[in-house]
Coordinates of C-alpha atoms and ligand atoms in Angstrom, one line a residue:
X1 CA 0.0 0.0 0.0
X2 CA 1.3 3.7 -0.8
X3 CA 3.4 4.2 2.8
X4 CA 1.3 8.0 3.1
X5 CA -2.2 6.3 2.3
X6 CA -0.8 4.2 5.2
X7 CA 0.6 6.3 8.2
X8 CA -2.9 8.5 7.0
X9 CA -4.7 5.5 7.9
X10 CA -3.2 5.5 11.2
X11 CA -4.0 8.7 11.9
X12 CA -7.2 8.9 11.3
X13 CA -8.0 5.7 13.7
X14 CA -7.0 7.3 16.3
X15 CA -9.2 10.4 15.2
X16 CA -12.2 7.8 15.4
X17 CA -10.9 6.3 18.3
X18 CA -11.3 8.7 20.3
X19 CA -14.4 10.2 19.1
X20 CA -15.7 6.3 19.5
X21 CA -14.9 6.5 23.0
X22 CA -16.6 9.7 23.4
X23 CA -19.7 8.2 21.7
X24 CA -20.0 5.6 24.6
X25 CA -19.6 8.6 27.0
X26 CA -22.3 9.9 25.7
X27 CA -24.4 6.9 25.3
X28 CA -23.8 6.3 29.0
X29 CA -24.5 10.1 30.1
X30 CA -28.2 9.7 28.3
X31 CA -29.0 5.7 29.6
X32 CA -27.1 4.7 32.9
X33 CA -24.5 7.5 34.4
X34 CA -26.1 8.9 37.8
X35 CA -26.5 12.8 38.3
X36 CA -23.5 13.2 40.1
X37 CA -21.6 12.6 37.3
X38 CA -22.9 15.5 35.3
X39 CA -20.3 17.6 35.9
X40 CA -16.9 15.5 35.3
X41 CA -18.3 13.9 32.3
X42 CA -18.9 17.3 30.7
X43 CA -15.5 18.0 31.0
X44 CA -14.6 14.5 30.3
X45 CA -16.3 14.8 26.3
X46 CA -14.8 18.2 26.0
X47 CA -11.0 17.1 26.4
X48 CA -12.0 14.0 24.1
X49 CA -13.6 16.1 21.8
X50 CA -10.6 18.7 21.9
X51 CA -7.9 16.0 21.5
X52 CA -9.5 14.4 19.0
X53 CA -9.6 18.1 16.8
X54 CA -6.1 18.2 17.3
X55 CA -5.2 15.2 15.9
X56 CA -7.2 15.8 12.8
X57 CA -6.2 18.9 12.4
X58 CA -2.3 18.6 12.9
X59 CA -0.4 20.1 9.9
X60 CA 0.9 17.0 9.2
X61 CA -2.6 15.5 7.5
X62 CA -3.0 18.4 5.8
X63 CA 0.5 17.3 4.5
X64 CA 0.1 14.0 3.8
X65 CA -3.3 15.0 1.5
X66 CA -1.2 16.9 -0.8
X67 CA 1.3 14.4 -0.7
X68 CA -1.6 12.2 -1.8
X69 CA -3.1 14.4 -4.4
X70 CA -1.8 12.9 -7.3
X71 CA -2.1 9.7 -6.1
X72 CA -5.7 10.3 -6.0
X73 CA -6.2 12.1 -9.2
X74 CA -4.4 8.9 -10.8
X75 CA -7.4 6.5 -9.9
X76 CA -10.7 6.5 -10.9
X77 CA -13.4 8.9 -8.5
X78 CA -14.9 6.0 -7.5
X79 CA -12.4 4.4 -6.0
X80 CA -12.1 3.6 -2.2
X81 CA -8.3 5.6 -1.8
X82 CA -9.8 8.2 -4.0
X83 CA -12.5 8.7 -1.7
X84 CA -11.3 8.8 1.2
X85 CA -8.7 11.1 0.0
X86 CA -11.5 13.3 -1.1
X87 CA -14.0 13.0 1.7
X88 CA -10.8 13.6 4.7
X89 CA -9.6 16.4 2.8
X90 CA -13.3 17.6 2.8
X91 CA -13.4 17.2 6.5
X92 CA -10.3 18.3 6.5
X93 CA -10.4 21.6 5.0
X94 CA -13.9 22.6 7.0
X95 CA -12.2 21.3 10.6
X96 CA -9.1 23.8 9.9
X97 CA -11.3 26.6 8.8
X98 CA -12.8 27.1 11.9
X99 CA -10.5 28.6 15.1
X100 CA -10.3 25.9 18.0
X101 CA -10.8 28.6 20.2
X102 CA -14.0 29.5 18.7
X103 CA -14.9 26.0 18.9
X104 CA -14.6 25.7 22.4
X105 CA -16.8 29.3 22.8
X106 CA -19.1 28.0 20.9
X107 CA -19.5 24.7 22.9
X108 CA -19.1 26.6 26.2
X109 CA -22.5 28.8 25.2
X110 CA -24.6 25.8 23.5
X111 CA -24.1 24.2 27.1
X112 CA -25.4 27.1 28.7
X113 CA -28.1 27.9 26.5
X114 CA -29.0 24.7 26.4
X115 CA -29.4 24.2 30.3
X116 CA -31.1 27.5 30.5
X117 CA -33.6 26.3 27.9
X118 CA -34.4 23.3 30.2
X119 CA -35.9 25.7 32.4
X120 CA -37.3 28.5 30.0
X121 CA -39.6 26.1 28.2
X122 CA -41.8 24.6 31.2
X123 CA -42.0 27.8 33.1
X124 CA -43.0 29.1 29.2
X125 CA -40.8 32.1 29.6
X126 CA -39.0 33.0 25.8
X127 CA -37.6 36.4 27.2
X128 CA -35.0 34.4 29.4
X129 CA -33.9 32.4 26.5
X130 CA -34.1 35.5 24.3
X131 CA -30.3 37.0 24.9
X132 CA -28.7 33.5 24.4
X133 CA -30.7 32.9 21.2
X134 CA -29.0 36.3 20.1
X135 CA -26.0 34.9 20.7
X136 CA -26.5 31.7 19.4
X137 CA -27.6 33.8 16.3
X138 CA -24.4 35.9 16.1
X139 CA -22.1 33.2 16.6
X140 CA -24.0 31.2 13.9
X141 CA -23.2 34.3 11.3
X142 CA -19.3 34.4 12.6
X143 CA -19.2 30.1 11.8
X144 CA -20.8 30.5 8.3
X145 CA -18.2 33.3 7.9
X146 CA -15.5 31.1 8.0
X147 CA -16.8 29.6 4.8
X148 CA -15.9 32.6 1.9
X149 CA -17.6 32.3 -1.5
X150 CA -21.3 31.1 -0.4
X151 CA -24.3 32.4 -2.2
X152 CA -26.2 32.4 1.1
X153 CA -25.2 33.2 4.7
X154 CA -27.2 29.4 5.5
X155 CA -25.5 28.0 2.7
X156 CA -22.3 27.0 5.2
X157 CA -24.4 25.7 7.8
X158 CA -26.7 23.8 6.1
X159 CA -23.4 22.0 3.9
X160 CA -22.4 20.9 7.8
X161 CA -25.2 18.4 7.5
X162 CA -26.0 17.7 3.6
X163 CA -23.4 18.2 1.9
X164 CA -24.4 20.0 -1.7
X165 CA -27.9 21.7 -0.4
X166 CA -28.1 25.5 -0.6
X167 CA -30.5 27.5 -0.2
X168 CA -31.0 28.2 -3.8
X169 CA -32.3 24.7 -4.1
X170 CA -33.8 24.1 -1.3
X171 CA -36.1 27.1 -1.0
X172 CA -37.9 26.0 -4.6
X173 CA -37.9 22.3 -3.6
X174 CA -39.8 23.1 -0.3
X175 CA -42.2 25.5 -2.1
X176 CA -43.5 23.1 -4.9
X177 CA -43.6 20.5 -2.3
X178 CA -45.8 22.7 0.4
X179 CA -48.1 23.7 -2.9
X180 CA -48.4 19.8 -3.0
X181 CA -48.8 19.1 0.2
X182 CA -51.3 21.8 1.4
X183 CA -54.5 20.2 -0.9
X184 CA -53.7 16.7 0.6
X185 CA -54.0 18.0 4.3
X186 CA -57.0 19.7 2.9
X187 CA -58.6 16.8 1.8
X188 CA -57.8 14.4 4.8
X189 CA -58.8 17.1 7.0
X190 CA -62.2 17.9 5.5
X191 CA -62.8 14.1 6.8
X192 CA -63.7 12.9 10.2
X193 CA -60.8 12.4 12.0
X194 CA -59.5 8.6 12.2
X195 CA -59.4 7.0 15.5
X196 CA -56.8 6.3 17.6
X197 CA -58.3 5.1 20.7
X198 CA -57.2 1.4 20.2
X199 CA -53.9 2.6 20.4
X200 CA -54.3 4.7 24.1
X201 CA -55.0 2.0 26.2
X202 CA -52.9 0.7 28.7
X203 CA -49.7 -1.1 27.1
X204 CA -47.3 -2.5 29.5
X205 CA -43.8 -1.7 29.1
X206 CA -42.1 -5.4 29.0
X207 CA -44.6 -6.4 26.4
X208 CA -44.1 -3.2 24.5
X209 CA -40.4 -3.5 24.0
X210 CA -40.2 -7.3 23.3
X211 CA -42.5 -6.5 20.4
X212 CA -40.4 -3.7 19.2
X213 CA -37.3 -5.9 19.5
X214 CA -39.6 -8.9 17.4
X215 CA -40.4 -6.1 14.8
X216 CA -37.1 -4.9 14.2
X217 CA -35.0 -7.8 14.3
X218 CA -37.2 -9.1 11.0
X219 CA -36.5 -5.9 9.6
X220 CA -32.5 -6.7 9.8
X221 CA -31.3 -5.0 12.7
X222 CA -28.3 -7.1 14.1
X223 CA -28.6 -7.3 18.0
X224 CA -24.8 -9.1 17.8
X225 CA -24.1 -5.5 16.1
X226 CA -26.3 -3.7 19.1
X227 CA -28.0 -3.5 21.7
X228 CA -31.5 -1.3 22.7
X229 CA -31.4 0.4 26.0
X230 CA -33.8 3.2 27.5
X231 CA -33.5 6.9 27.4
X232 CA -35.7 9.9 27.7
X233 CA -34.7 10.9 24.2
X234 CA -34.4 7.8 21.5
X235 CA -31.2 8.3 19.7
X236 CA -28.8 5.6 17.3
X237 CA -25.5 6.0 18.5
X238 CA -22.1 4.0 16.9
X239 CA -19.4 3.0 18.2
X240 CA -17.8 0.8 15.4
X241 CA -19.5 -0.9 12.8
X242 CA -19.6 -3.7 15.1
X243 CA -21.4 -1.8 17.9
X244 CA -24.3 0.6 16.5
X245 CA -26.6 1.4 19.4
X246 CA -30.4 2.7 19.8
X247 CA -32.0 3.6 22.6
X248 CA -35.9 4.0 22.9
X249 CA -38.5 5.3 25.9
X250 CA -41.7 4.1 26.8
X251 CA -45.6 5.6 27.2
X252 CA -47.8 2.8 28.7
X253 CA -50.6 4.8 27.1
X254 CA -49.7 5.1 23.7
X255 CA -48.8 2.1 21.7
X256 CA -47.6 3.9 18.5
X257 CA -44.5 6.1 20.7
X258 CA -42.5 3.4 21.3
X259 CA -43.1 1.0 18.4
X260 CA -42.4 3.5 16.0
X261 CA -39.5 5.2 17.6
X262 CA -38.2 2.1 17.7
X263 CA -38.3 1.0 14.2
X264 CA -37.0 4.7 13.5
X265 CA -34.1 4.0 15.4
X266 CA -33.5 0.8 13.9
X267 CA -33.9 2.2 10.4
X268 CA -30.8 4.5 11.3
X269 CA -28.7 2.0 12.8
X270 CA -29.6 -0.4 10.0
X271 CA -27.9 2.0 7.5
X272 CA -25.0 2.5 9.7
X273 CA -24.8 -1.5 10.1
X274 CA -25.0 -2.0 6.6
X275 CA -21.4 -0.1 5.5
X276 CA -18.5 -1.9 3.9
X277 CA -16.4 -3.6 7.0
X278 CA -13.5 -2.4 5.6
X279 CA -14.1 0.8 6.1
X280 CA -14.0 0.8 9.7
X281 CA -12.1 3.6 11.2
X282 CA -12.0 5.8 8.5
X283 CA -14.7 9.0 7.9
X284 CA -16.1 7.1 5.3
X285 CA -17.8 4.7 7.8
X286 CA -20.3 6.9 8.6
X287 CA -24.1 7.9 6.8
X288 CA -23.4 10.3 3.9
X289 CA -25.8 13.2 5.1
X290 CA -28.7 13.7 7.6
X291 CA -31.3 13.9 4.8
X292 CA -29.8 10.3 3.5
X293 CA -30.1 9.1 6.9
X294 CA -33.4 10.3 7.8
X295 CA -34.7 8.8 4.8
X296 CA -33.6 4.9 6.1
X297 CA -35.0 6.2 9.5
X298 CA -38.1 7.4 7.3
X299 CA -38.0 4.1 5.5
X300 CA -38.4 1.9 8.0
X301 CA -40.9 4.1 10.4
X302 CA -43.5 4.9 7.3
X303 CA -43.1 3.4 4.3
X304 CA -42.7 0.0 5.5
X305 CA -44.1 0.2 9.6
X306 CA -46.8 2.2 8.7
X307 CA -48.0 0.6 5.4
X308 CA -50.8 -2.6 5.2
X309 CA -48.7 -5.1 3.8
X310 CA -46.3 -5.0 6.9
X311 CA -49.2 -5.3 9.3
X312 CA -50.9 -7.7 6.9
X313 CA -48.3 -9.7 8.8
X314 CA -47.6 -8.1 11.9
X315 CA -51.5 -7.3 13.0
X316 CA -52.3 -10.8 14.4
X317 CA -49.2 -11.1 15.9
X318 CA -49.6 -7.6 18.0
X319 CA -53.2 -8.9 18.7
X320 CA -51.4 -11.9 20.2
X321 CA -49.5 -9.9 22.4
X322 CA -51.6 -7.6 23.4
X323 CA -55.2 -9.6 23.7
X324 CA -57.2 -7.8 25.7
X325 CA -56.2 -4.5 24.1
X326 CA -56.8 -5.3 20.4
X327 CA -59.2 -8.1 19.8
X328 CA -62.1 -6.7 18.2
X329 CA -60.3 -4.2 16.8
X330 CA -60.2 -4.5 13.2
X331 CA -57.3 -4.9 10.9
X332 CA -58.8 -1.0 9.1
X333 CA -59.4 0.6 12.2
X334 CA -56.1 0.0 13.2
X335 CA -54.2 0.9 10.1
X336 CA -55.9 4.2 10.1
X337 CA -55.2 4.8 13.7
X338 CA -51.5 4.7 12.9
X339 CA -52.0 6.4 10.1
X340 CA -53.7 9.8 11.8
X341 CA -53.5 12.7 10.0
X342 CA -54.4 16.1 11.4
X343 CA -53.0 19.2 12.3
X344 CA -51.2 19.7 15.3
X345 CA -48.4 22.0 16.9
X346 CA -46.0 19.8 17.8
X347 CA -43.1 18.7 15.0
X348 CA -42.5 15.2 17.1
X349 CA -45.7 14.7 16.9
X350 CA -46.7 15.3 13.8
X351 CA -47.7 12.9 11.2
X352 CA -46.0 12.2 8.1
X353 CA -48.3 14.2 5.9
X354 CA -48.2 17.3 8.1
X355 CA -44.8 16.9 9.2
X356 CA -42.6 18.8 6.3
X357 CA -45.2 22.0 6.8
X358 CA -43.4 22.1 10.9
X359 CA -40.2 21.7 9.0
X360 CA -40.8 24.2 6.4
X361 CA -41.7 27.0 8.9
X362 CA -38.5 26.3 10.9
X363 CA -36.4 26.7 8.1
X364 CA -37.9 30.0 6.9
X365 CA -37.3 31.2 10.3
X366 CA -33.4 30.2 10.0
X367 CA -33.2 32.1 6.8
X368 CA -35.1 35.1 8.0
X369 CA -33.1 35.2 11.3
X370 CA -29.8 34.7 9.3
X371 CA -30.4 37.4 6.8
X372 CA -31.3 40.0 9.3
X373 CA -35.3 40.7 8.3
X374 CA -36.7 38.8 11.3
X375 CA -36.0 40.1 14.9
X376 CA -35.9 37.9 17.6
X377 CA -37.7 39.3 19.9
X378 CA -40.1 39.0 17.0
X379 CA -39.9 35.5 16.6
X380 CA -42.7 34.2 19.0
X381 CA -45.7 36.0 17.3
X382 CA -44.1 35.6 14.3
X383 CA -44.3 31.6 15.4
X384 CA -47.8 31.9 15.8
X385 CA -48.6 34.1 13.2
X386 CA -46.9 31.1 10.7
X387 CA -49.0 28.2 12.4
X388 CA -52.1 29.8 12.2
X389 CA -51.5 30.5 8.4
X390 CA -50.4 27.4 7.6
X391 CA -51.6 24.7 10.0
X392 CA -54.4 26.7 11.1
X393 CA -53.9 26.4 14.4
X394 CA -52.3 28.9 17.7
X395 CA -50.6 27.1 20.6
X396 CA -51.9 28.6 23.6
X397 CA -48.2 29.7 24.8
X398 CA -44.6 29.7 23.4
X399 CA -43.8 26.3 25.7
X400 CA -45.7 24.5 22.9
X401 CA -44.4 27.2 20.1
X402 CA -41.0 28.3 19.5
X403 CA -39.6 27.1 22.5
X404 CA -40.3 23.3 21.6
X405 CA -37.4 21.9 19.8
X406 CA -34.0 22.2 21.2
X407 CA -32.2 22.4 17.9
X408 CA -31.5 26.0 18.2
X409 CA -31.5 26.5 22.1
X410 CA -28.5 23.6 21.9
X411 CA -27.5 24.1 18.6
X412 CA -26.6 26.6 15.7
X413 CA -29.3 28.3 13.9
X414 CA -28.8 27.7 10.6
X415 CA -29.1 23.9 8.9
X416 CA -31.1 22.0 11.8
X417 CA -33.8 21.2 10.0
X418 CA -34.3 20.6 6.0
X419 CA -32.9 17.2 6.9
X420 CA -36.2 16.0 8.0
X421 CA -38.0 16.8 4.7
X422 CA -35.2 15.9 2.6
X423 CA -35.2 12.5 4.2
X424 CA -38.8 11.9 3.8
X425 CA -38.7 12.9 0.2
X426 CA -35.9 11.0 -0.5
X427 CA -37.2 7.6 1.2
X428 CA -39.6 8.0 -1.3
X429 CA -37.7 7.7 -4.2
X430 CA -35.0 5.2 -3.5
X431 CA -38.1 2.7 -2.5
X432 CA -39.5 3.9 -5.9
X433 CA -36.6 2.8 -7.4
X434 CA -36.4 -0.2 -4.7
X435 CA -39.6 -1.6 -6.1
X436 CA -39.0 -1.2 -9.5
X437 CA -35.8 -3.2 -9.1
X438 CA -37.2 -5.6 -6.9
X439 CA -41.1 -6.2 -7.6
X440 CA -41.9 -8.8 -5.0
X441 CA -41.2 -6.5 -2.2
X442 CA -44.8 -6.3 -0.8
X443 CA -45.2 -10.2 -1.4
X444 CA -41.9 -10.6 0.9
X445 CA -43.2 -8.0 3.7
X446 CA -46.7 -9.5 3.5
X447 CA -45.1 -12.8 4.7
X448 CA -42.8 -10.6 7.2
X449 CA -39.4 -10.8 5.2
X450 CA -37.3 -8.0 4.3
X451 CA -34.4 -9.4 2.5
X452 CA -35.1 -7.9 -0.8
X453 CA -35.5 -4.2 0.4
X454 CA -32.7 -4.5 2.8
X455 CA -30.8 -6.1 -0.1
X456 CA -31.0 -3.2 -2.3
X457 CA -30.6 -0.5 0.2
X458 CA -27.6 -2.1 1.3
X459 CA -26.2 -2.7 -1.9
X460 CA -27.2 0.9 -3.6
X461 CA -26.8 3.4 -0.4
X462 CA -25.8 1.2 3.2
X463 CA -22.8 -0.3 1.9
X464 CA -21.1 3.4 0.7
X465 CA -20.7 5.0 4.2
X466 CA -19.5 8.2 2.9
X467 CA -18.1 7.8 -0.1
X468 CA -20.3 9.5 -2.1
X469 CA -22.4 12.8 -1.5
X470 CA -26.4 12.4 -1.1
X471 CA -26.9 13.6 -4.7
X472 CA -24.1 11.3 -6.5
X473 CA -26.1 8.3 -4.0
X474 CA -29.5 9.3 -5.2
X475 CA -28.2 9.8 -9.0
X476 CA -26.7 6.8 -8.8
X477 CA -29.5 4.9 -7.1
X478 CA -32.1 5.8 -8.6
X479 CA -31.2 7.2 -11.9
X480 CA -31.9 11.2 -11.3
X481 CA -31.4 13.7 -9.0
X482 CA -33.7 14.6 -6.2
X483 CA -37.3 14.4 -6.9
X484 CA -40.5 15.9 -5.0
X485 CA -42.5 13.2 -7.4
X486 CA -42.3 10.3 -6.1
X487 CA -42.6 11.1 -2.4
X488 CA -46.1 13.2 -3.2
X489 CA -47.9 10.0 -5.8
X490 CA -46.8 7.9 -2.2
X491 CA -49.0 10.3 -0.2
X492 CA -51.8 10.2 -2.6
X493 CA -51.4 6.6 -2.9
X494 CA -51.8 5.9 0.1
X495 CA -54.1 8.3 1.7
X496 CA -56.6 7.8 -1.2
X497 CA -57.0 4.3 -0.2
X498 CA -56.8 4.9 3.4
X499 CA -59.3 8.1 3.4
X500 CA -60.9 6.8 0.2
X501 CA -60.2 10.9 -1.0
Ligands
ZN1 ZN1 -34.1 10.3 12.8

């Protein structure tokens, strides 16, 4: 092997070694660690986190890439060294643009904002959180900064987490696809409401999870590969390609929560599961973007745990586990329940139809609050103001408005959220293409098998990692680039027959 490919290698192990090991800090901090050790664990991640930029960010990788340019451009760009040549440099190149010092300011307010949100949003009070929004705001402009040459101040932050997006593309995509989408609520709407009761009764919790663990192990998830533990937030974590995790929590009156968080999960760690062994240790062993990997998530929640033919096999064996709970209920009745549509003012919450209208209102906000034409103090009414004109609805504080998610209060503004709707549009399409390839699909999940689907998402996106960019997997997957097309005809496929619209 070419001695620089080599000793590059080595370095970036240890780079994923010790994020690894701060992975499982993490994992531990949000299922087993006590209270008490809050405070030397935080510190604990940061010097983890701190060494590990270091290492990556030494001179001497920066080095050994251009020692490796023209090794790389001497191979084909598909090729394994080539990309991982490419995608370090990449990393690279973004890691060393931004100052460790502001790094660590950065961190150092998202930890405070964070905690201060903790206690902002039950006691419903935005004007406490307000200043360190601001912040969070400013220091959001000074990181896109970093990156000269963008179109759009967003443009930066939104590359963090897919890779090739921009505003410019994104702000069409999401119009023609709320134009879409706002007729379909309409129509679902103007219904009687399904309903969900069979689904709030009283579900114990043992019986809940060993369900969940029956569902997803015939979906593919490898338990010798993982493990599920609890959490009050459900997360897929990764420690190798041998260890992806997933954590879930429990409602003993709801029956969807934890089922479907579950299978969520599982869809995520599936994808992570499914990359190449050999490229263990290296950034290419790793989901491609957050769209890509919400769209397996999305996969395996909607388009196969929410559809008949899964619970053509799955009903009676739910019914069997939970007797007194669901006999009687009929095999519609409970497919509609899970399939509730109606408009709500919670993202979490929300179902697929009426999910990408939360998103889309949280990323106009970004933009707004980016370019300057939306004030913060502004942005509760301006919350409401957007809910009621879109969803039709007011939330009867900010607690259930703009102080819901944390993505901003612990985050960056900027980025956090077109991956949802990107993911669910581009589920849609690779199981498009999935089915086209592979026709017996929905015999196979009638009968409860998964092979074929699994099969070709493995062998068309899993099995990549990183190596390509979410628009080279979904050209090459499916044959074009991103579509809105195939995500809306699964909407009115399905709710047609479900609704009979
Ligand atoms: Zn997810």
């Amino acid at each position: 092997m070419n001695p620089q490919l080599q000793e590059l290698k080595t370095r970036l192990l240890e780079v994923n070694d010790l994020n690894s090991a701060n992975a499982l800090l993490s994992w531990d901090q949000s299922t087993y660690m006590p209270s008490g050790g809050a405070p030397a664990r935080g510190r604990q991640m940061a010097t983890l986190a701190r060494l590990a930029h270091e290492k990556f960010t030494d001179p001497a990788v920066g080095k050994l890439l251009d020692e490796l340019r023209p090794y790389a451009e001497s191979l084909p760009y598909d090729s394994d060294d080539a990309s991982l040549i490419r995608v370090t440099r990449r990393e690279y190149e973004r890691a060393t643009k931004i100052p460790a010092e502001f790094v660590a300011r950065l961190n150092e307010h998202q930890a405070e904002s964070y905690q201060v949100w903790t206690e902002a949003r039950p006691a419903n009070d935005f004007k406490r959180v307000q200043p360190y929004l601001e912040k969070t705001l400013d220091l959001s402009r000074q990181l896109a900064n970093y990156f000269t040459g963008y179109e759009h101040i967003a443009d930066p932050l939104i590359d963090f987490s897919d890779e090739g997006m921009k505003v410019s593309t994104l702000r069409p995509l999401f119009a023609e696809l709320r134009a879409q989408l706002v007729p379909i609520v309409q129509a679902i709407t103007a219904q009687p409401a399904a309903d969900d009761a069979c689904l709030k009764q009283n579900y114990p919790e043992a019986q809940q999870l060993a369900f969940g663990q029956e569902v997803i192990k015939a979906l593919g998830y490898d338990f010798n590969r993982g493990r599920q533990d609890k959490t009050h937030h459900p997360f897929m974590t990764k420690f190798s390609l041998g260890d992806v995790r997933i954590t879930t929590r429990v409602k003993e009156r709801d029956l969807s929560d934890a089922l479907f968080s579950t299978i969520h999960e599982a869809g995520h760690a599936m994808y992570e599961q499914g990359i190449r062994m050999d490229f263990e240790g290296t950034p290419l062993a790793g989901g491609t973007s957050s769209g890509v990997h919400e769209s397996q998530s999305r996969t395996w929640e909607n388009l196969v745990g929410r559809s008949q033919d899964f619970w053509m096999f799955f009903y009676p064996r739910i019914q069997a586990a939970f007797p007194e709970q669901l006999t009687g209920v009929s095999f519609e009745t409970f497919c509609r329940a899970i399939n509730k549509v109606e408009r709500s003012l919670i993202r979490t919450d929300a179902d697929e139809v009426t999910y990408n209208l939360h998103v889309m209102i949280r990323f106009d906000f970004e933009i707004a609050l980016l370019e300057g034409n939306l004030a913060m103090r502004d942005l509760p009414e301006a919350w409401h103001a957007r809910y009621q004109s879109d969803l039709g609805l007011r939330a009867p504080d900010d607690r259930d408005g703009v102080l819901q998610d944390v993505h901003w209060y612990g985050g960056i503004i900027g980025g956090s959220f077109q991956g949802y709707t990107l993911g669910n549009v581009i589920s849609a399409q690779f199981f498009q293409s999935a089915l086209k390839a592979q026709p017996g699909i929905p015999t196979q999940m009638r009968a409860g098998h998964f092979d074929a689907l699994r099969g070709w998402l493995t062998e068309n996106v899993y099995q990549h990692g990183s190596k390509f960019t979410a628009n080279e997997i979904i050209q090459r997957a499916t044959g074009r680039p991103l579509s809105i097309e195939p995500y809306i005809r699964y909407l009115r496929t399905k709710y047609r027959e479900l609704y009979q619209l």
